[in-house]
Coordinates of C-alpha atoms (C1' of nucleotides) in Angstrom, one line a residue:
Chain B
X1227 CA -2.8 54.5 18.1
X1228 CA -3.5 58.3 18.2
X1229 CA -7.0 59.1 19.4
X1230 CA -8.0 62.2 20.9
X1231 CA -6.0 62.4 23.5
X1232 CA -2.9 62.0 21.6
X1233 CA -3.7 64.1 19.3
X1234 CA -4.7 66.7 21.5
X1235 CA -1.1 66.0 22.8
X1236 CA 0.1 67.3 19.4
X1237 CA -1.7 70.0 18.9
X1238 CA -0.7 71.4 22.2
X1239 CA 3.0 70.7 21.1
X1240 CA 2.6 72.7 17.7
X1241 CA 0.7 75.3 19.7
X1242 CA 3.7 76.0 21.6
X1243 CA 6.5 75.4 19.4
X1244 CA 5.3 76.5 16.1
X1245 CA 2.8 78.7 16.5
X1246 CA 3.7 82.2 15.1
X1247 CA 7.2 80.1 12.8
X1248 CA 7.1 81.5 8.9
X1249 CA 7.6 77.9 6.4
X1250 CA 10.3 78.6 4.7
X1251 CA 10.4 75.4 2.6
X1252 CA 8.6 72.2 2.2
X1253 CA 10.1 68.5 1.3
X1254 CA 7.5 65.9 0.5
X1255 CA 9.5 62.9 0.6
X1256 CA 6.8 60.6 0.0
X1257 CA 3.8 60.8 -2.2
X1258 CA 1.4 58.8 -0.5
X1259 CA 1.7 61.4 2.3
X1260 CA 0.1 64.1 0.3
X1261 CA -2.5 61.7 -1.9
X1262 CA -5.3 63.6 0.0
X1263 CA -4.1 67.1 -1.5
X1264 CA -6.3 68.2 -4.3
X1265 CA -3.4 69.1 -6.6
X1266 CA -0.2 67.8 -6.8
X1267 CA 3.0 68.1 -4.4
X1268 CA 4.5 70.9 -5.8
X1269 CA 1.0 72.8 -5.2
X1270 CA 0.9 71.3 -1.8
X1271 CA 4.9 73.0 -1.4
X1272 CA 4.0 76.2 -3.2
X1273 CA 1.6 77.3 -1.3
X1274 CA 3.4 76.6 2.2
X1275 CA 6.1 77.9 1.2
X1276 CA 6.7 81.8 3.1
X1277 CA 3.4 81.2 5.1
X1278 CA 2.9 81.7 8.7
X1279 CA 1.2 79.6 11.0
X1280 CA -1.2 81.2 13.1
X1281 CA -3.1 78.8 15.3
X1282 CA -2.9 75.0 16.3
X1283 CA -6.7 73.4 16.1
X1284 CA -8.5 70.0 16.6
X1285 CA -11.6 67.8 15.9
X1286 CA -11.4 64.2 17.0
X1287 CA -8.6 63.1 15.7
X1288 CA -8.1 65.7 13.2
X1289 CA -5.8 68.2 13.6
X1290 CA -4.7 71.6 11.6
X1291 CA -2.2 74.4 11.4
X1292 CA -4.5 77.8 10.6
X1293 CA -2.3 79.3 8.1
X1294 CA -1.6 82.5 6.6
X1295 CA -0.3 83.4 3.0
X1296 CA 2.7 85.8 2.6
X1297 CA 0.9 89.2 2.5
X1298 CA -2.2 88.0 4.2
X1299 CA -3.9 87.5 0.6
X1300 CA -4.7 83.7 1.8
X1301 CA -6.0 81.8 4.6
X1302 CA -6.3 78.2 5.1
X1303 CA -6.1 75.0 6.9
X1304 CA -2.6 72.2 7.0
X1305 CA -4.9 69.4 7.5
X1306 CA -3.0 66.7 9.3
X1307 CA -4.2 63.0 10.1
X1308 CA -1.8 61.3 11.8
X1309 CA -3.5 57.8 10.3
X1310 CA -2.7 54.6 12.7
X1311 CA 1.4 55.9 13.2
X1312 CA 1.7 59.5 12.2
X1313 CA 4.2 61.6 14.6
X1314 CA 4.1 65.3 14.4
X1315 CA 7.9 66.1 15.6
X1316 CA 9.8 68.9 16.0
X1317 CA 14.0 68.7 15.0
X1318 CA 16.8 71.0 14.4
X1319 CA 17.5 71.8 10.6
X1320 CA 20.3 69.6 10.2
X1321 CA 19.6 66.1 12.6
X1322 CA 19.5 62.9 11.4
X1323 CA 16.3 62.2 8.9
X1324 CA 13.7 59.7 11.1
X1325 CA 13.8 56.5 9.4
X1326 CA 10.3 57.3 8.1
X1327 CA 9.8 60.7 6.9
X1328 CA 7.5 61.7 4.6
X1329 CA 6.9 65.1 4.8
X1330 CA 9.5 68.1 5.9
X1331 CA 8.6 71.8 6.6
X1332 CA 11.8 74.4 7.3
X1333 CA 10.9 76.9 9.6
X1334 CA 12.5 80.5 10.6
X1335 CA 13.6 79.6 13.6
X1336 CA 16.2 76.7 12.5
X1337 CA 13.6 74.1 13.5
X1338 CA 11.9 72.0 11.0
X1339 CA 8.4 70.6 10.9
X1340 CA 8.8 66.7 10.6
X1341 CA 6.0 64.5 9.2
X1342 CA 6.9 61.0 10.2
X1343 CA 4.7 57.8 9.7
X1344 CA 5.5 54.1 9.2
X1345 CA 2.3 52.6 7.7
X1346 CA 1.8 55.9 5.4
X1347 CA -2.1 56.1 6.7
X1348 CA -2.0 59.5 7.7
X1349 CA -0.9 62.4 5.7
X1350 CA -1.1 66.4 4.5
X1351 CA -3.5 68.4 2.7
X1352 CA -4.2 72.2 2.0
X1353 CA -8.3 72.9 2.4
X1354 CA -10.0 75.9 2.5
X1355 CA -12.7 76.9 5.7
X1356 CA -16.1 76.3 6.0
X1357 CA -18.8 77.8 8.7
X1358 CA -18.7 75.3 11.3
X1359 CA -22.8 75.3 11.7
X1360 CA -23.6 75.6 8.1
X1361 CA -21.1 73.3 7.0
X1362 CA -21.7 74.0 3.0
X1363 CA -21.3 78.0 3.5
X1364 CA -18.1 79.9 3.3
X1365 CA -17.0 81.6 6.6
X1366 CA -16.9 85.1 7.4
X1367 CA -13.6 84.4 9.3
X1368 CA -11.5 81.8 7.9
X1369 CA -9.6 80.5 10.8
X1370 CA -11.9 81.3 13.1
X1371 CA -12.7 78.2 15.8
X1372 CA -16.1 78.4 14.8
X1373 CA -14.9 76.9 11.0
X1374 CA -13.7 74.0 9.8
X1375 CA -11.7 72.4 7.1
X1376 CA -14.3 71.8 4.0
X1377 CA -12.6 68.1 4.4
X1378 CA -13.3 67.3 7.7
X1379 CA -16.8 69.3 8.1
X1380 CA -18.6 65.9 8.3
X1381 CA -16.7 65.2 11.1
X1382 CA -18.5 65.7 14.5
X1383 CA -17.9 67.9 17.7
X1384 CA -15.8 65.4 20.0
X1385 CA -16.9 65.6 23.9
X1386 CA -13.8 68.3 24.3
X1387 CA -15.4 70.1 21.2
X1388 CA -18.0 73.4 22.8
X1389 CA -21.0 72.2 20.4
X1390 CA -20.9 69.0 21.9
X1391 CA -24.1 67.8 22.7
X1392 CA -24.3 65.0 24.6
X1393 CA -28.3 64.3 24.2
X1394 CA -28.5 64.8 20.9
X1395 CA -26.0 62.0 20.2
X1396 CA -28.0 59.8 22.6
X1397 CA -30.7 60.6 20.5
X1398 CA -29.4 60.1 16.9
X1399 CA -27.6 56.4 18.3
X1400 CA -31.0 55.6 19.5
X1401 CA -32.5 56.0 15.6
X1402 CA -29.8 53.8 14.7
X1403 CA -30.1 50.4 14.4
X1404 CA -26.3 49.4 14.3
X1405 CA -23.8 47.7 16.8
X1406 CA -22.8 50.1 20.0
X1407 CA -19.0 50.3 19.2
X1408 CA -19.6 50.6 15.4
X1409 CA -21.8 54.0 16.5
X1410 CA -18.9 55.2 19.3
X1411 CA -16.3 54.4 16.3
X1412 CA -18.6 56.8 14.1
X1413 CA -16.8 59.7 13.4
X1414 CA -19.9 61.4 12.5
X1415 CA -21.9 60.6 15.4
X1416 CA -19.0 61.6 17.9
X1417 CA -15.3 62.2 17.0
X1418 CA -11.7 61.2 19.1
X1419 CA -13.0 57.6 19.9
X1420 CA -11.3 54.8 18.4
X1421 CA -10.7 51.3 19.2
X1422 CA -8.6 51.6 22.4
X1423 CA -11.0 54.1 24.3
X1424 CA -14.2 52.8 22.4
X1425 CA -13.6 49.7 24.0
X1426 CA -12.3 51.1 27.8
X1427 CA -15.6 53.3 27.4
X1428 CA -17.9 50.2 27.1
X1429 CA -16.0 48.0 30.0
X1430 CA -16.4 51.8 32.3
X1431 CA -20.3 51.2 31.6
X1432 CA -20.5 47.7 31.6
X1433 CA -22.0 47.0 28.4
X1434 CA -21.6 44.8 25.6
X1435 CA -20.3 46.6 22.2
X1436 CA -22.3 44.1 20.5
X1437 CA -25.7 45.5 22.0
X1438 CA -27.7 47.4 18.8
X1439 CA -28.4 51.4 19.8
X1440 CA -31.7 51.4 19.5
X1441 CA -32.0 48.8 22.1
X1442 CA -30.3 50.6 24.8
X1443 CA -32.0 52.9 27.2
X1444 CA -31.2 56.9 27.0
X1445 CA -29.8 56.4 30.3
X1446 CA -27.1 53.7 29.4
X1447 CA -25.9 55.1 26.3
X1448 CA -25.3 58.9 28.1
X1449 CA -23.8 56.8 30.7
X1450 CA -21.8 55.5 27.6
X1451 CA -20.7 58.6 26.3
X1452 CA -20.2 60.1 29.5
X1453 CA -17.7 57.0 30.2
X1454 CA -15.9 58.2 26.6
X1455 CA -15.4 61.3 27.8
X1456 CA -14.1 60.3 31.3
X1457 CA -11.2 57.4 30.1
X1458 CA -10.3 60.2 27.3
X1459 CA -10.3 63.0 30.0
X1460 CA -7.9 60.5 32.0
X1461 CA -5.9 59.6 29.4
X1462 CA -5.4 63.2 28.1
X1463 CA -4.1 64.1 31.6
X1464 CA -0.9 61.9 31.3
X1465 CA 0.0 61.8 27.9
X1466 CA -0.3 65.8 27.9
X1467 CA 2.7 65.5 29.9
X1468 CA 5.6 64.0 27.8
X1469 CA 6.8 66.1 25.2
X1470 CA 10.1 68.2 25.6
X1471 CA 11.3 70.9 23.7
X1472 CA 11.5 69.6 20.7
X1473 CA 9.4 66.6 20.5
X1474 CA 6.1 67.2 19.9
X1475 CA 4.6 63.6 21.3
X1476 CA 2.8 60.9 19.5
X1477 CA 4.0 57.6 20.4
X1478 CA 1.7 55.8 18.5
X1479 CA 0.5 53.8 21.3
X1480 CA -1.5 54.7 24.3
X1481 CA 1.6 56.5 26.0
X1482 CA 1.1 56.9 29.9
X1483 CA -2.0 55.6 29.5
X1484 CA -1.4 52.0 28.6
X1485 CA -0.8 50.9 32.7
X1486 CA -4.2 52.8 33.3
X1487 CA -6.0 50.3 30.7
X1488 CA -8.7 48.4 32.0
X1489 CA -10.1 46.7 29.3
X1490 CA -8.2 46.8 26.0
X1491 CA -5.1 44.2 25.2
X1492 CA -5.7 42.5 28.4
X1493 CA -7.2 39.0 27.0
X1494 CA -6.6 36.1 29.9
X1495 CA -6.3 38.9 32.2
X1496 CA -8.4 39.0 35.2
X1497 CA -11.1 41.6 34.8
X1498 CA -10.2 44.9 37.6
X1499 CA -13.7 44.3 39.0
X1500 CA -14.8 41.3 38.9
X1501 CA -11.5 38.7 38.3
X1502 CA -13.5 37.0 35.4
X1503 CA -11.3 36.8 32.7
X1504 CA -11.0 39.0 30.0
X1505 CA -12.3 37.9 26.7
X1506 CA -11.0 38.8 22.7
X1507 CA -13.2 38.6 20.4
X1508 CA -12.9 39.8 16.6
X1509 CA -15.3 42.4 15.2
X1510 CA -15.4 44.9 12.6
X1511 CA -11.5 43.3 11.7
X1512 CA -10.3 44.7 14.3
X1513 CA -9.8 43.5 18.3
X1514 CA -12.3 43.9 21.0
X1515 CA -11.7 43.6 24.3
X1516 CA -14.5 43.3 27.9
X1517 CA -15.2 41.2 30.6
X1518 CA -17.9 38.1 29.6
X1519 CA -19.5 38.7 33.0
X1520 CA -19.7 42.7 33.5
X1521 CA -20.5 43.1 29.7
X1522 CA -22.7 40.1 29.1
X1523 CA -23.3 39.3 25.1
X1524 CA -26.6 40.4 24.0
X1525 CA -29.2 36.8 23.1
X1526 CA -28.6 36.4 19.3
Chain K
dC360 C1' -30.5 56.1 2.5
dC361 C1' -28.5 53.0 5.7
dC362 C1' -25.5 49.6 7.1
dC363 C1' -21.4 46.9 6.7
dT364 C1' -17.2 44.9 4.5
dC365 C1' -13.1 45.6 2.4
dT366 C1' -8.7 47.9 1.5
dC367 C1' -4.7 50.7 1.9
dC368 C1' 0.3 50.1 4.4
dT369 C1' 4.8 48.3 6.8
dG370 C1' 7.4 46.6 10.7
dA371 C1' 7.4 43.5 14.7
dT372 C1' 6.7 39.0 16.1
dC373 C1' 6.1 34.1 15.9
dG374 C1' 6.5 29.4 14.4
dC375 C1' 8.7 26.1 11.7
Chain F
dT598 C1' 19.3 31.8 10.3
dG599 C1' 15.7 32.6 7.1
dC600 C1' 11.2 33.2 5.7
dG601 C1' 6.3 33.3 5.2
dA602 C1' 2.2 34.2 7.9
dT603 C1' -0.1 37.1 11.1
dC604 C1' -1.4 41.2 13.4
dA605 C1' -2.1 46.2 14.4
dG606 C1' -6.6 49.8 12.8
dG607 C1' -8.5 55.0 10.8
dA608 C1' -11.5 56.1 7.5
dG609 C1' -13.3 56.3 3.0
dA610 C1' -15.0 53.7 -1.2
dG611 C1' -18.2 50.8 -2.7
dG612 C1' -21.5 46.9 -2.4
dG613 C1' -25.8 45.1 -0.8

DNA sequence: CCCCTCTCCTGATCGC
DNA sequence: TGCGATCAGGAGAGGG
């Protein structure tokens, strides 16, 4: 599934290959793909259409295209969440439609800007910019790194992210009372982690995702977070590798990654540093994976 | 306000 | 061979 990594993956992609392309026309071949837009499709398409993308950017697992009306009159944000099996990809004008496309951009360079996603999670929207620090205030510099999509200003700095602030997340976990992986999942605590490196993060620092935050020590949880950033760091530096000319890479999966995986999908598999066997257990309707003996179960 | 459950979606896979 | 059940999970809405 794309998490940070992957979708820093992406956004590298678009940086190179689109970065600087006028949209010459837009296709939205399924609705659901735009449901997020305030205001219709053909709003969505009208205002693409002649605009020039300026910059490739990224917050957890957010991504946007900084975008420039014809004539400079507007500036705003292609919000893109690739959902659970979004692909960003890159074709000639002309090749084969991917089985499930749902949104197509034309560019000026005989390239098109494909949208592709099976479970129709993820999806499109136009959004205007907010001051990143003052997240209710409009920005002096639309486009700037320092603001955000109004959409996604709730979302917080990922360990990647310059304001990232490792302490004060410690901090605002430990006034929690909540489940550890529910609080790494929170995308407002700490954005990019999702189940598969929530889950590699915990086995890295041996604890339970069952333990409640506010009974772990400041030590453990940075510990925690510093593991999140590690496995995420790791992953980032093989799956950054794998996209050709005109395939901008998502593969929906953990890509390189998945051989590196110590802890996720390997139920019945001897634990890498210990041999006890890896355990499954069901939580938040999802899958968890860790090892019963390096990540004991908190006492109920 | 805080916490947690539910729901959206579709293709692959499995058991009968 | 066919078919129904199950599984995958990001994130926001809504309930308690």
């Amino acid at each position: 599934m794309p998490e940070l990594p992957e979708v820093e993956t992406v956004r590298a992609g678009l940086e190179k290959h689109v970065v600087g392309r006028t949209i010459t026309d837009v296709e939205v071949l399924h609705p659901r793909a735009v449901r997020r837009h305030v205001g219709d499709a053909p709003d969505l398409i009208g205002r693409l259409r002649g605009a020039t993308i300026l910059a490739a950017r990224r917050r957890g697992k957010y991504l946007w295209l900084d975008v420039e009306a014809p004539r400079g009159v507007d500036r705003f944000a292609l919000v893109v969440h690739l959902g659970m099996s979004g692909q960003m990809l890159v074709a000639r004008v002309g090749a084969p439609d991917h089985t499930h496309l749902r949104v197509r951009a034309t560019l000026d360079d005989g390239n098109e800007l494909r949208f592709v996603d099976q479970r129709t999670f993820g999806g499109w929207h136009l959004d205007d910019y907010v001051d990143a620090e003052s997240a209710d205030v409009d920005t002096e510099l639309p486009g700037d790194p320092a603001s955000l999509p109004r959409s996604i200003a709730h979302i917080a700095p990922d360990p990647f992210d310059s304001g990232f602030d490792r302490d004060e997340v410690v901090r605002r976990m430990r006034g929690k009372h909540t489940e550890v992986k529910r609080a790494l999942l929170d995308q407002s605590l700490i954005s990019g982690v999702g189940n598969i490196y929530a889950d590699e993060a915990l086995w890295r620092a041996r604890l339970n995702g069952a333990r409640v935050t506010d009974g772990i020590s400041r030590r453990k949880l940075a510990e925690l977070l510093d593991a999140a950033t590690a496995v995420m760091s790791d992953a980032l530096a093989v799956g950054g590798t794998s996209f050709d000319a005109l395939y901008v890479n998502v593969n929906g999966q953990s890509g390189y990654f998945e051989r590196s995986l110590n802890a996720y999908g390997r139920a019945g598999q001897p634990c890498r540093r210990c041999g006890t066997l890896m355990r499954r257990e069901e939580f938040m309707n999802r899958g968890s994976f860790f090892c019963p003996k390096c990540q004991p179960r908190p006492r109920q």
